[in-house]
Amino acid sequence: MPDGPVVEAARQAAYHRPRPDPKERAIAATVLVVEDEAKIRELLRGYLERAGLSVITTGSGADALTIAADARPDLVVLDLGLPDVSGETVAREIRAAGPTPILILTARSGEADRIAGLELGADDYVTKPFSPQEVVLRVQAILRRARGADAAGASRSFGNGELVVDEERHEITVRGGPIEITPSEWGLLIALAGTPGRVYSRTELINRVRGYEFASERAVDSHVKNLRRKLEIDPHEPRIIETVVGIGYRLGLRRDD
């Protein structure tokens, strides 16, 4: 069966891209690609490696869980339509084990499917057919957020110490205990903490956190929902991330002096 136009065009372009500097390769982040279609798997490997990333691939959900536990990749590109263990199960298991960033890759293009993927704890969502270069750009953006590339290097406290944000160490403490959040959740919280009490629209948060468009503004709501589960005493009566009806969200705690 002949390759589809997206795969064929990408193959023709892949080998004309400049190779990364060897020094960049030495400190490359590791990306685990979980995709049952071998051609897509190898296509993504080629693009990601040429972007200077170290790549591990598998077509099995069960193998993905083993690899994720053993190799501790910096990011997982995950297809939901796997032949053995479902992609949803893999995402839940990876998320339960820690804050490893997840980029979901799937043929399911409905808005409800995208939102469901984000509510699993994924950081981003790309639908098939896709541009391999877009996948690379999104992977790079997630990794930058995960590493705190834009961190100001200061520890800030809010609400008499209820919330402490340490950007230099990339750590969040709530009521004296550390919590783990995904890179997208981190970006959202940092944006809100920039000016406590200021209301940010969903569009503003999209631009600050992503630098490009979400699948929809509802994605912001999904990330806020996940954050509230981790930050709030009662997620249904939030005090830290407040909703301003018809506008957006704000950090409800004052910054400590």
Short mmCIF file of C-alpha atoms in Angstrom, two decimals:
data_model
loop_
_atom_site.label_atom_id
_atom_site.label_comp_id
_atom_site.label_asym_id
_atom_site.label_seq_id
_atom_site.Cartn_x
_atom_site.Cartn_y
_atom_site.Cartn_z
CA MET A 1 0.00 0.00 0.00
CA PRO A 2 1.55 3.38 -1.02
CA ASP A 3 2.41 5.93 1.62
CA GLY A 4 -0.03 8.75 2.25
CA PRO A 5 0.83 12.27 1.03
CA VAL A 6 1.79 13.51 4.51
CA VAL A 7 4.21 10.65 5.14
CA GLU A 8 5.71 10.83 1.64
CA ALA A 9 6.19 14.60 1.70
CA ALA A 10 7.71 14.44 5.14
CA ARG A 11 10.12 11.67 4.08
CA GLN A 12 11.32 13.75 1.15
CA ALA A 13 11.97 16.73 3.44
CA ALA A 14 13.41 14.90 6.43
CA TYR A 15 16.82 14.20 4.99
CA HIS A 16 17.36 17.73 3.70
CA ARG A 17 17.19 19.23 7.18
CA PRO A 18 20.49 20.35 8.77
CA ARG A 19 21.92 18.03 11.37
CA PRO A 20 22.20 19.37 14.95
CA ASP A 21 25.47 20.51 16.43
CA PRO A 22 27.26 17.58 18.16
CA LYS A 23 27.43 19.57 21.39
CA GLU A 24 23.65 19.87 21.40
CA ARG A 25 23.31 16.11 20.81
CA ALA A 26 25.48 15.42 23.89
CA ILE A 27 22.92 17.02 26.17
CA ALA A 28 19.85 15.93 24.22
CA ALA A 29 16.55 15.36 25.97
CA THR A 30 15.10 11.88 25.58
CA VAL A 31 11.73 11.46 23.86
CA LEU A 32 9.78 8.21 23.94
CA VAL A 33 7.57 7.79 20.84
CA VAL A 34 4.72 5.31 21.32
CA GLU A 35 3.07 4.69 17.93
CA ASP A 36 1.85 1.41 16.46
CA GLU A 37 2.35 2.45 12.80
CA ALA A 38 6.00 1.75 11.97
CA LYS A 39 6.22 4.33 9.16
CA ILE A 40 4.96 7.14 11.38
CA ARG A 41 7.17 5.95 14.22
CA GLU A 42 10.31 6.11 12.09
CA LEU A 43 9.24 9.38 10.48
CA LEU A 44 8.97 11.01 13.89
CA ARG A 45 12.25 9.47 14.98
CA GLY A 46 14.00 11.06 11.99
CA TYR A 47 12.57 14.51 12.60
CA LEU A 48 13.14 14.47 16.36
CA GLU A 49 16.71 13.21 16.05
CA ARG A 50 17.51 15.86 13.46
CA ALA A 51 16.20 18.41 15.98
CA GLY A 52 18.88 17.20 18.39
CA LEU A 53 16.75 14.91 20.55
CA SER A 54 17.47 11.37 21.68
CA VAL A 55 14.60 9.08 20.65
CA ILE A 56 13.28 5.72 21.91
CA THR A 57 10.39 4.12 20.01
CA THR A 58 7.88 1.34 20.57
CA GLY A 59 4.57 0.24 19.08
CA SER A 60 3.33 -1.39 22.30
CA GLY A 61 1.57 0.21 25.23
CA ALA A 62 2.86 -2.44 27.62
CA ASP A 63 6.44 -1.86 26.45
CA ALA A 64 5.92 1.89 26.75
CA LEU A 65 5.13 1.57 30.45
CA THR A 66 8.26 -0.53 31.03
CA ILE A 67 10.45 1.85 29.04
CA ALA A 68 9.00 4.91 30.77
CA ALA A 69 9.79 3.40 34.17
CA ASP A 70 13.31 2.29 33.24
CA ALA A 71 14.53 5.03 30.90
CA ARG A 72 12.70 7.96 32.50
CA PRO A 73 12.26 9.92 29.25
CA ASP A 74 11.95 13.70 29.33
CA LEU A 75 8.77 13.55 27.23
CA VAL A 76 6.41 10.94 25.79
CA VAL A 77 4.72 11.24 22.37
CA LEU A 78 1.77 8.88 22.76
CA ASP A 79 -0.67 7.48 20.20
CA LEU A 80 -4.02 6.62 21.80
CA GLY A 81 -4.86 3.87 19.29
CA LEU A 82 -2.49 1.15 20.48
CA PRO A 83 -3.09 -2.57 19.79
CA ASP A 84 -2.52 -3.90 23.32
CA VAL A 85 -2.76 -1.54 26.29
CA SER A 86 -4.87 1.49 25.41
CA GLY A 87 -3.19 4.85 25.08
CA GLU A 88 -5.53 6.23 27.74
CA THR A 89 -4.29 3.62 30.21
CA VAL A 90 -0.66 4.36 29.32
CA ALA A 91 -1.26 8.09 29.86
CA ARG A 92 -2.88 7.51 33.25
CA GLU A 93 -0.06 5.23 34.40
CA ILE A 94 2.66 7.64 33.29
CA ARG A 95 0.87 10.55 34.90
CA ALA A 96 0.35 8.62 38.14
CA ALA A 97 4.10 7.90 38.26
CA GLY A 98 5.14 11.55 37.94
CA PRO A 99 5.02 14.76 35.90
CA THR A 100 6.64 13.42 32.70
CA PRO A 101 5.24 15.58 29.87
CA ILE A 102 2.90 13.82 27.43
CA LEU A 103 2.06 14.85 23.87
CA ILE A 104 -0.92 12.86 22.59
CA LEU A 105 -0.89 11.89 18.91
CA THR A 106 -4.12 10.44 17.56
CA ALA A 107 -6.62 10.24 14.71
CA ARG A 108 -9.43 11.28 17.05
CA SER A 109 -10.11 14.87 16.04
CA GLY A 110 -13.36 15.72 17.83
CA GLU A 111 -13.26 18.48 20.44
CA ALA A 112 -14.58 16.11 23.11
CA ASP A 113 -11.71 13.73 22.33
CA ARG A 114 -9.13 16.53 22.60
CA ILE A 115 -10.51 17.68 25.92
CA ALA A 116 -10.63 14.11 27.23
CA GLY A 117 -6.96 13.71 26.30
CA LEU A 118 -5.98 16.87 28.15
CA GLU A 119 -7.99 15.78 31.17
CA LEU A 120 -5.87 12.62 31.28
CA GLY A 121 -3.02 14.96 32.16
CA ALA A 122 -1.55 15.39 28.67
CA ASP A 123 0.30 18.61 27.91
CA ASP A 124 -0.69 18.88 24.28
CA TYR A 125 -2.69 17.12 21.56
CA VAL A 126 -1.93 16.66 17.84
CA THR A 127 -4.33 14.99 15.42
CA LYS A 128 -3.55 12.89 12.35
CA PRO A 129 -2.76 13.68 9.59
CA PHE A 130 -0.11 15.97 11.04
CA SER A 131 2.96 17.95 10.10
CA PRO A 132 6.04 16.25 11.59
CA GLN A 133 7.66 19.66 11.97
CA GLU A 134 4.69 20.84 14.04
CA VAL A 135 5.15 17.84 16.31
CA VAL A 136 8.84 18.77 16.73
CA LEU A 137 7.97 22.39 17.55
CA ARG A 138 5.40 21.34 20.11
CA VAL A 139 7.81 18.86 21.68
CA GLN A 140 10.45 21.58 21.94
CA ALA A 141 7.96 24.02 23.49
CA ILE A 142 6.89 21.49 26.11
CA LEU A 143 10.50 20.67 26.96
CA ARG A 144 11.32 24.36 27.39
CA ARG A 145 8.45 24.73 29.83
CA ALA A 146 9.48 21.57 31.66
CA ARG A 147 12.99 22.91 32.13
CA GLY A 148 11.76 26.27 33.30
CA ALA A 149 13.65 28.06 30.55
CA ASP A 150 11.94 31.34 31.36
CA ALA A 151 12.22 31.03 35.14
CA ALA A 152 12.92 34.24 36.98
CA GLY A 153 15.03 32.45 39.57
CA ALA A 154 13.08 33.61 42.61
CA SER A 155 10.98 31.86 45.24
CA ARG A 156 7.62 33.54 45.83
CA SER A 157 5.11 32.93 48.60
CA PHE A 158 1.35 33.56 48.51
CA GLY A 159 -1.44 33.48 51.08
CA ASN A 160 0.80 33.44 54.18
CA GLY A 161 2.79 30.54 52.78
CA GLU A 162 -0.16 28.49 51.56
CA LEU A 163 1.39 28.47 48.07
CA VAL A 164 5.12 28.73 47.39
CA VAL A 165 6.48 28.89 43.85
CA ASP A 166 10.22 28.32 43.41
CA GLU A 167 10.97 29.02 39.75
CA GLU A 168 14.70 28.35 40.03
CA ARG A 169 14.15 24.84 41.38
CA HIS A 170 10.94 24.38 39.39
CA GLU A 171 9.07 23.40 42.56
CA ILE A 172 5.58 24.05 43.93
CA THR A 173 4.70 23.72 47.62
CA VAL A 174 1.09 23.83 48.86
CA ARG A 175 0.33 24.03 52.59
CA GLY A 176 3.84 22.87 53.36
CA GLY A 177 3.92 19.87 51.01
CA PRO A 178 5.47 19.56 47.55
CA ILE A 179 3.25 18.71 44.59
CA GLU A 180 4.06 17.58 41.06
CA ILE A 181 2.47 19.35 38.13
CA THR A 182 2.84 19.01 34.38
CA PRO A 183 4.72 21.61 32.29
CA SER A 184 1.46 23.05 30.97
CA GLU A 185 0.05 23.33 34.49
CA TRP A 186 3.32 24.97 35.58
CA GLY A 187 3.09 27.54 32.78
CA LEU A 188 -0.52 28.31 33.66
CA LEU A 189 0.23 28.75 37.37
CA ILE A 190 3.30 30.93 36.69
CA ALA A 191 1.21 33.15 34.43
CA LEU A 192 -1.47 33.62 37.10
CA ALA A 193 1.13 34.15 39.84
CA GLY A 194 2.78 36.91 37.82
CA THR A 195 0.15 39.38 39.05
CA PRO A 196 -2.03 37.94 41.85
CA GLY A 197 -5.60 39.19 41.69
CA ARG A 198 -5.34 40.17 38.04
CA VAL A 199 -7.92 38.48 35.84
CA TYR A 200 -6.47 36.70 32.80
CA SER A 201 -8.73 35.78 29.92
CA ARG A 202 -8.42 32.32 28.41
CA THR A 203 -6.91 33.85 25.29
CA GLU A 204 -4.22 35.60 27.34
CA LEU A 205 -3.39 32.38 29.13
CA ILE A 206 -3.17 30.51 25.83
CA ASN A 207 -0.66 33.03 24.53
CA ARG A 208 1.39 33.11 27.73
CA VAL A 209 1.51 29.36 28.30
CA ARG A 210 1.73 28.00 24.78
CA GLY A 211 2.97 30.63 22.40
CA TYR A 212 0.57 29.14 19.84
CA GLU A 213 -3.07 28.11 19.69
CA PHE A 214 -4.62 25.50 21.95
CA ALA A 215 -7.07 23.13 20.30
CA SER A 216 -9.72 25.35 21.93
CA GLU A 217 -10.14 27.63 24.91
CA ARG A 218 -11.76 24.71 26.70
CA ALA A 219 -8.26 23.26 26.98
CA VAL A 220 -7.45 26.03 29.49
CA ASP A 221 -10.45 24.92 31.55
CA SER A 222 -9.17 21.33 31.49
CA HIS A 223 -5.75 22.36 32.81
CA VAL A 224 -7.32 24.56 35.48
CA LYS A 225 -9.49 21.62 36.54
CA ASN A 226 -6.42 19.40 36.87
CA LEU A 227 -4.51 22.09 38.78
CA ARG A 228 -7.36 22.60 41.23
CA ARG A 229 -7.34 18.90 42.08
CA LYS A 230 -3.73 19.32 43.18
CA LEU A 231 -3.84 22.78 44.78
CA GLU A 232 -7.22 23.24 46.41
CA ILE A 233 -8.57 21.82 49.65
CA ASP A 234 -11.95 21.62 47.90
CA PRO A 235 -11.67 21.84 44.09
CA HIS A 236 -15.38 22.68 43.93
CA GLU A 237 -14.83 25.76 46.14
CA PRO A 238 -11.48 27.01 44.84
CA ARG A 239 -9.54 29.68 46.74
CA ILE A 240 -6.22 29.59 44.92
CA ILE A 241 -7.34 29.66 41.28
CA GLU A 242 -10.59 31.57 41.12
CA THR A 243 -13.00 31.79 38.20
CA VAL A 244 -14.25 35.20 37.11
CA VAL A 245 -17.42 34.35 35.24
CA GLY A 246 -17.44 35.49 31.64
CA ILE A 247 -13.80 36.60 31.70
CA GLY A 248 -11.29 34.00 32.87
CA TYR A 249 -9.18 33.16 35.92
CA ARG A 250 -7.06 34.81 38.61
CA LEU A 251 -4.82 33.80 41.49
CA GLY A 252 -6.95 34.38 44.58
CA LEU A 253 -4.07 34.54 47.08
CA ARG A 254 -2.11 37.69 47.84
CA ARG A 255 1.66 37.67 47.52
CA ASP A 256 3.45 37.66 50.86
CA ASP A 257 5.85 40.48 51.63
#
